[in-house]
Coordinates of C-alpha atoms and ligand atoms in Angstrom, one line a residue:
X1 CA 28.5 37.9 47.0
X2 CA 26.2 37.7 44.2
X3 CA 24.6 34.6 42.5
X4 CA 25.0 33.9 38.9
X5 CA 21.6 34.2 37.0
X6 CA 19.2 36.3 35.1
X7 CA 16.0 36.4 33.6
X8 CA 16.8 38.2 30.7
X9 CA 18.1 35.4 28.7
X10 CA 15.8 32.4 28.6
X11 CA 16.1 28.9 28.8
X12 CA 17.4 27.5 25.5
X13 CA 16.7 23.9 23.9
X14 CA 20.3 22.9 24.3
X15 CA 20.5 23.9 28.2
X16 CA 16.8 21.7 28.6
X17 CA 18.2 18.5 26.9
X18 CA 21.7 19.0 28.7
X19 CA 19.4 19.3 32.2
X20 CA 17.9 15.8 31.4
X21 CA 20.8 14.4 30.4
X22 CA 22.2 15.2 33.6
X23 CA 19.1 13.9 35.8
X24 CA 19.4 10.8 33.8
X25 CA 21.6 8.4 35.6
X26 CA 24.4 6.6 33.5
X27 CA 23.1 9.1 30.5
X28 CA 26.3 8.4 28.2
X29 CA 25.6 12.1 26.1
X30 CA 24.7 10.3 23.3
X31 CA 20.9 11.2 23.2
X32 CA 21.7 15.1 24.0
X33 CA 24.0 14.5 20.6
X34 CA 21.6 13.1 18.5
X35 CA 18.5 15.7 19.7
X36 CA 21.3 18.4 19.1
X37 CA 21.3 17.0 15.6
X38 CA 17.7 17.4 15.1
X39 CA 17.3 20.9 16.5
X40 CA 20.4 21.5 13.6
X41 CA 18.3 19.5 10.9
X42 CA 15.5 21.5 11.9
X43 CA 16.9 24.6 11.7
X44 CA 18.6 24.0 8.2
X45 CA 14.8 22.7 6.9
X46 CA 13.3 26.2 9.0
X47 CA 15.8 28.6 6.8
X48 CA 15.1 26.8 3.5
X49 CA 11.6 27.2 4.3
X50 CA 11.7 30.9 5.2
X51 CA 13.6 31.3 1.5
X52 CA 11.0 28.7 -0.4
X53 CA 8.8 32.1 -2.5
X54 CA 12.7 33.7 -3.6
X55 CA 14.7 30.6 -4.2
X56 CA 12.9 28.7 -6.8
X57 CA 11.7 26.0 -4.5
X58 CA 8.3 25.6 -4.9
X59 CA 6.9 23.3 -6.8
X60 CA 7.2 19.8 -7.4
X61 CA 11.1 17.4 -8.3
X62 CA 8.0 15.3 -11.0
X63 CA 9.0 12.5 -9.1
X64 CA 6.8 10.4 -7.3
X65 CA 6.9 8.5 -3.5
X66 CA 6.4 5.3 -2.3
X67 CA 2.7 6.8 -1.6
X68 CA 2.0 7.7 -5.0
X69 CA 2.7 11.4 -4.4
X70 CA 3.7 13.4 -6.3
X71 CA 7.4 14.7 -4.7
X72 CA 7.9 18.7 -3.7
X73 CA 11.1 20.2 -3.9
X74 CA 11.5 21.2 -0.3
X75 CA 9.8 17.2 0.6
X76 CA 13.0 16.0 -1.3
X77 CA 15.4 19.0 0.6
X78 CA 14.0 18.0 4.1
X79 CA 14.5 14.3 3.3
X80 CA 18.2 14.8 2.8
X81 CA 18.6 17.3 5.5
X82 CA 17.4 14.8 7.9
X83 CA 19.2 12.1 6.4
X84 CA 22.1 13.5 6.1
X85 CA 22.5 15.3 9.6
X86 CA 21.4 12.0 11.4
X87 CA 23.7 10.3 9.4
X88 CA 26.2 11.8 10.5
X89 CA 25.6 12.3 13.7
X90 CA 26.7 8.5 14.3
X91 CA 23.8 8.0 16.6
X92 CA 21.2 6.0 14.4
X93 CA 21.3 3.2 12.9
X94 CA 18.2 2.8 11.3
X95 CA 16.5 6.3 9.8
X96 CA 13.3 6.0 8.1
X97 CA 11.9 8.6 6.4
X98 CA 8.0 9.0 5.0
X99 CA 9.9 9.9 1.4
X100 CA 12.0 6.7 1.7
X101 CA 10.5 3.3 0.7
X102 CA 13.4 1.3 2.7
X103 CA 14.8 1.6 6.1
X104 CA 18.2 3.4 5.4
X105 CA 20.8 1.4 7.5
X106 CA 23.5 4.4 8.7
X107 CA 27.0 4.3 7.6
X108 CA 28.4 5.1 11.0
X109 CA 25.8 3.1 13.5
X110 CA 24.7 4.3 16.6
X111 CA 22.5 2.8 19.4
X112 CA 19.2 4.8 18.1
X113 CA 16.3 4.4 15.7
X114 CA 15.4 7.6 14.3
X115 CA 11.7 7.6 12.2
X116 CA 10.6 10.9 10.2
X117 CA 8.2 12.9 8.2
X118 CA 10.3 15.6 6.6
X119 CA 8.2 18.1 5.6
X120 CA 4.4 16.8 6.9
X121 CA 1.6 19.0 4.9
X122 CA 3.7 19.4 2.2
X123 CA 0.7 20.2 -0.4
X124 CA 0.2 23.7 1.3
X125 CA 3.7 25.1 0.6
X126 CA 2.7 26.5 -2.5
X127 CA 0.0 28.3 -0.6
X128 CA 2.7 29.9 2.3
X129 CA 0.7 27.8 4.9
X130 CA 2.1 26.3 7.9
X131 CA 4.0 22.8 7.1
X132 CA 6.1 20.7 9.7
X133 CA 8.4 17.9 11.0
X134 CA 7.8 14.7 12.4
X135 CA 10.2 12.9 14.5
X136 CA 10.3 9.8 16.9
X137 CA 13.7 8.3 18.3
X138 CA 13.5 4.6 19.3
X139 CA 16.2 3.0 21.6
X140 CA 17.7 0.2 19.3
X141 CA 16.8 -3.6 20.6
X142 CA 20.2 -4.7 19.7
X143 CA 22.6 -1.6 19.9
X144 CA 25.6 -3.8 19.0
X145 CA 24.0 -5.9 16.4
X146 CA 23.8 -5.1 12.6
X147 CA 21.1 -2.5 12.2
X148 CA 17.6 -4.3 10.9
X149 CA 14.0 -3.2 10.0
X150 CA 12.7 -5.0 12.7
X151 CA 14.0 -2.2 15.3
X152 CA 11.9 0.4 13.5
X153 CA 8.9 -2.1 13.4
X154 CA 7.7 -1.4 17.1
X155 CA 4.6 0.5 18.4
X156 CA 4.7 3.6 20.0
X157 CA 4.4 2.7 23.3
X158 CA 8.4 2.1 22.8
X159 CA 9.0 5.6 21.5
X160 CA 11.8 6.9 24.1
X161 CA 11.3 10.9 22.4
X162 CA 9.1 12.2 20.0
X163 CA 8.1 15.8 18.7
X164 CA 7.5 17.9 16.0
X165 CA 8.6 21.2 14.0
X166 CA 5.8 23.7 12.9
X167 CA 6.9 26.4 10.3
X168 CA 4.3 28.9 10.9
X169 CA 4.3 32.1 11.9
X170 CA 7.0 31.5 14.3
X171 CA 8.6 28.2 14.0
X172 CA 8.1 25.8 16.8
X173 CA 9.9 22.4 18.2
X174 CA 7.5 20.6 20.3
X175 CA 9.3 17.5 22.2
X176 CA 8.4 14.9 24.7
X177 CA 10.4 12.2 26.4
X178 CA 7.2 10.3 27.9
X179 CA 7.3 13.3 31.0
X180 CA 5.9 16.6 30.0
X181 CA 5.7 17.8 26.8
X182 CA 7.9 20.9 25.6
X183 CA 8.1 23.7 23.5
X184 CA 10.8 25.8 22.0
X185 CA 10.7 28.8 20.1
X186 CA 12.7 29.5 17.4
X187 CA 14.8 33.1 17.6
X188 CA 15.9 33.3 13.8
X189 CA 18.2 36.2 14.1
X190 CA 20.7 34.0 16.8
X191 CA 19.0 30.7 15.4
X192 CA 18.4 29.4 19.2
X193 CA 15.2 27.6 20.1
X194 CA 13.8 29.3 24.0
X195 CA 11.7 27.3 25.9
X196 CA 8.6 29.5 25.2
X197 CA 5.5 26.4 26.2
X198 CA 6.9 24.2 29.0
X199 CA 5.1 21.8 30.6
X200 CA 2.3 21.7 27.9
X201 CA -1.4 20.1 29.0
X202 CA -3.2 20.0 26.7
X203 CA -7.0 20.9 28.2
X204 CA -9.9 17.6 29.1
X205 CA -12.2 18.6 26.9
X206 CA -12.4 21.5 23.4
X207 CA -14.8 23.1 21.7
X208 CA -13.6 22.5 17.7
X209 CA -13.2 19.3 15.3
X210 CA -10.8 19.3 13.2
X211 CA -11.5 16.4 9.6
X212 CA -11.6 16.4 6.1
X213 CA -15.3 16.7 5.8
X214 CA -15.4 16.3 2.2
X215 CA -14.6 13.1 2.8
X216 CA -18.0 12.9 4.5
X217 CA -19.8 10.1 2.2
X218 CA -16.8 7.7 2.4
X219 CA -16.9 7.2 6.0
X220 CA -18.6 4.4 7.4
X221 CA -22.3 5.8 9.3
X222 CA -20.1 5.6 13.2
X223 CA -17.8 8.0 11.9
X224 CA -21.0 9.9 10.3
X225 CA -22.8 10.3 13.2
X226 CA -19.8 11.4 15.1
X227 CA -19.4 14.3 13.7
X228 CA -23.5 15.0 12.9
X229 CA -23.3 15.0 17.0
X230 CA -20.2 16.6 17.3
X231 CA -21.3 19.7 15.6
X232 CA -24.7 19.5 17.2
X233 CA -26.5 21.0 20.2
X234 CA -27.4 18.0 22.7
X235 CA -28.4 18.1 26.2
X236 CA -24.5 19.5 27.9
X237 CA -22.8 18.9 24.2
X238 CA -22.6 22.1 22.9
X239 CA -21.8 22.5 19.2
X240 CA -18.3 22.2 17.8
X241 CA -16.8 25.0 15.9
X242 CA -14.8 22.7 12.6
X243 CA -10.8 23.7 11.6
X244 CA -9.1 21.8 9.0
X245 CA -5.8 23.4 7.9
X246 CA -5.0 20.2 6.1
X247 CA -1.4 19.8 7.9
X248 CA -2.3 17.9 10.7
X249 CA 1.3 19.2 12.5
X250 CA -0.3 22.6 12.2
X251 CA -4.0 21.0 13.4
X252 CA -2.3 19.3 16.2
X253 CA -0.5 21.8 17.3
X254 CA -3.7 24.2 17.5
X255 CA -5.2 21.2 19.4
X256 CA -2.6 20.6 21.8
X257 CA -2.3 24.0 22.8
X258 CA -6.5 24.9 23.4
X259 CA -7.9 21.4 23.2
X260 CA -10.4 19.3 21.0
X261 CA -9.7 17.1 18.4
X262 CA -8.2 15.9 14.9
X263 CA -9.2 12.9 12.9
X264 CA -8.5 11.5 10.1
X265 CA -10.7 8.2 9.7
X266 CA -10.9 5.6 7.5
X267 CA -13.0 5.4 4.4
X268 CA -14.5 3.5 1.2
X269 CA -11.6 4.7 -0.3
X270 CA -8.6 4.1 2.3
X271 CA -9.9 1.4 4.9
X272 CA -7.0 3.0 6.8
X273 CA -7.3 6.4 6.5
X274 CA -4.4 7.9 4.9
X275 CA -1.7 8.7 7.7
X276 CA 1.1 6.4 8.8
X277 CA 1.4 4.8 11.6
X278 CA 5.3 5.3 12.4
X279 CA 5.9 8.5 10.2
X280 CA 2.8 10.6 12.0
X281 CA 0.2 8.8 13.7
X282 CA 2.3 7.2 16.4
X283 CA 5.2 10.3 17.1
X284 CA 2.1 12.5 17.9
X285 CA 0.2 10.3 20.0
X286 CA 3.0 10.1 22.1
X287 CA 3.4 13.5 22.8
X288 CA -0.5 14.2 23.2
X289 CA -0.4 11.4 26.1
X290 CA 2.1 12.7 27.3
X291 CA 0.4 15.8 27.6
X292 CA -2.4 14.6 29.5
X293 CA -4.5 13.4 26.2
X294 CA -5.4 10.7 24.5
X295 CA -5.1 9.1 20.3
X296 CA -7.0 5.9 19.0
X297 CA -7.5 4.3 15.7
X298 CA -11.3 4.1 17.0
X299 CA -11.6 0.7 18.7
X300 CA -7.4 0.5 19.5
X301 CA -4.8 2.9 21.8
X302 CA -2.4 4.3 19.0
X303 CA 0.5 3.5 20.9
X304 CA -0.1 -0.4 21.3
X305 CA -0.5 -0.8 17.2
X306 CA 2.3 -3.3 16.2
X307 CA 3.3 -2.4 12.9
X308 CA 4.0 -5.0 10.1
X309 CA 5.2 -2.2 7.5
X310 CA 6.9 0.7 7.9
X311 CA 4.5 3.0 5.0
X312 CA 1.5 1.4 7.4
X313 CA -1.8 3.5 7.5
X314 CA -3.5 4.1 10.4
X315 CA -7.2 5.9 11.2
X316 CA -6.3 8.3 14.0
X317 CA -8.5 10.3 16.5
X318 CA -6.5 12.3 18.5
X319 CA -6.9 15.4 20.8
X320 CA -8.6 15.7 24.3
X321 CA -9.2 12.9 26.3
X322 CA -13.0 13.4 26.4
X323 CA -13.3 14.5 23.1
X324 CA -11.3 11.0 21.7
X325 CA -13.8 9.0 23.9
X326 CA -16.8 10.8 22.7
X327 CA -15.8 9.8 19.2
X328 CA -14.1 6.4 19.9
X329 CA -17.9 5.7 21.2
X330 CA -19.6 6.4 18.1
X331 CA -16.4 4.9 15.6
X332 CA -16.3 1.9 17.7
X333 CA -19.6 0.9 16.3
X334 CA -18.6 1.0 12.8
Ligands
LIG1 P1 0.7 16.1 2.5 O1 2.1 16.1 3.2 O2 0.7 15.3 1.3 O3 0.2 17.5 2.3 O4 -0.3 15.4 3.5 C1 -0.5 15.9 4.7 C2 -1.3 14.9 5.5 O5 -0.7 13.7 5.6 C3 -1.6 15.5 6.9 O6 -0.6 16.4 7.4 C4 -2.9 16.2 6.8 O7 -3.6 16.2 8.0 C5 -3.6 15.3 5.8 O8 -2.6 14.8 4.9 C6 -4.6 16.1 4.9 O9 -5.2 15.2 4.0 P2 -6.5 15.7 3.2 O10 -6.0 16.6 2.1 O11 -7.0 14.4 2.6 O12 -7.5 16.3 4.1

């Protein structure tokens, strides 16, 4: 007799999620449903961006967002992608979206909270580099209630799944339900993610730095001096090699993978910095942990930041657990 089974055909994103659904006891199907969702959302978004040079998407709706940005076509596309997917799905029933001043309270609730950046690094489309998703799915605190904001306003620590897309190259679905961190390749000619990165660690210490250093004479003198040592010779510290592609999905994906770290601090400008808490800072840091790394806001764990808005800015240094440490030691002065 022989045994069903074969190597040649990997193991794909809906067989993973199906595997923890079924090691989850009393797991109703309803989470495998709404990550199913996503992967589709995500795929929709991927082709879309595949087509953006031949089908007159590039370049901005000449709107503006509740950040005072100016609006891209495919921000607007990924938005209702998202929206409308989740929506549907009947699994949420609160979405918020980095594009959307207001929680949106879902026409057929579910028992989730579902918080997004649609299209993260959006300013670099025009220049074909790589741009992604955000995602975080909260368990609602009152499943049976009437959806509010206050079930999106919780810190990450509460996050029950979070991940990110990366549209590069090859486009990548990162995920993370607090145990090991995952990730999926995208094969776009049978449009199936294969588990291509499991069990992701990301490594103790790097050897880059990845900040806006323009930004240089804004930050206060601890954040200065961190990177005037980070990039420095001293004693064991070797000097740090700087990459900035200015889509912190794509930075932290680079980071995750070989280690170091990403930062976006505050400055004279923005006390906060300029990502948000729920839409980036706080997805992210929950899969970096749960790959083995850490993310602070300098003096505080990202994950145990209660918000008060839901468009809340955040510094964030995130990467390596050394490497956050080294910095958190130099920022925490500030
Ligand atoms: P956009 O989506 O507006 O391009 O912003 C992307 C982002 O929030 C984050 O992905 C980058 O790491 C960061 O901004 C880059 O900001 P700077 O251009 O100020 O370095």
């Amino acid at each position: 007799m022989r045994v069903a089974g074969s190597t040649v055909v990997g193991t794909t994103l809906r067989e993973h999620v199906l595997a923890g659904m079924r090691a989850a006891p009393g797991a109703t199907g309803e989470f495998t449903s709404l990550l199913n969702h996503l992967s589709l959302a995500i795929r929709i978004i991927h082709s879309r961006v595949r087509q953006a040079g031949l089908a007159d998407l590039l370049g901005y709706t000449g709107e503006t967002n509740v950040q005072g940005e100016q609006v891209q076509k495919l921000d607007s596309y990924a938005n209702d992608v998202l929206v409308t997917v989740l929506d549907k799905s009947g699994h949420c029933g609160i979405i918020g979206s980095e594009e959307v001043d207001d929680a949106i309270v879902s026409s057929h609730p579910g028992k989730y909270v579902v918080l997004f950046d649609p299209l993260d690094g959006s300013s670099n489309i025009d220049t074909n580099v790589g741009i992604g998703t955000i995602f975080a799915i909260l368990r609602r605190t009152e499943p049976r209630g009437v959806p509010t904001v206050a079930e999106a306003l919780r810190p990450g620590r509460e996050i029950a799944c979070a991940g990110y897309a990366l549209y590069g190259p090859s486009t990548v679905f990162v995920l993370s339900t607090g145990q090991g961190v995952h990730g999926f390749t995208l094969d776009p000619a049978i449009g199936e993610f294969f588990l291509s990165h499991p069990h992701i660690r990301i490594p103790e210490s790097g050897n880059t730095y990845s900040v806006n250093e323009g930004n240089y004479h804004k930050w206060a003198p601890g954040v200065r001096n961190w990177v005037d040592w980070v990039k420095s010779s001293d004693g064991d510290h070797k000097a740090y090699g700087q990459r900035y592609i200015g889509a912190m999905v794509a930075d932290l994906h680079r980071t995750l993978l070989k280690g170091g770290i990403f930062a976006y601090p505050g400055d004279s400008k923005n006390a906060n910095g300029k990502l948000r808490l729920l839409y980036e800072a706080s997805p992210l840091s929950f899969v970096v942990e749960a790959a083995g790394g850490a993310a602070s806001d300098g003096k505080r764990r990202i994950l145990d930041i209660e918000p008060t808005k839901l468009h809340q800015r955040t510094p964030l240094f995130i990467g390596s657990k050394k490497d956050v440490e080294d910095a958190c030691r130099f920022v925490g002065q500030d």
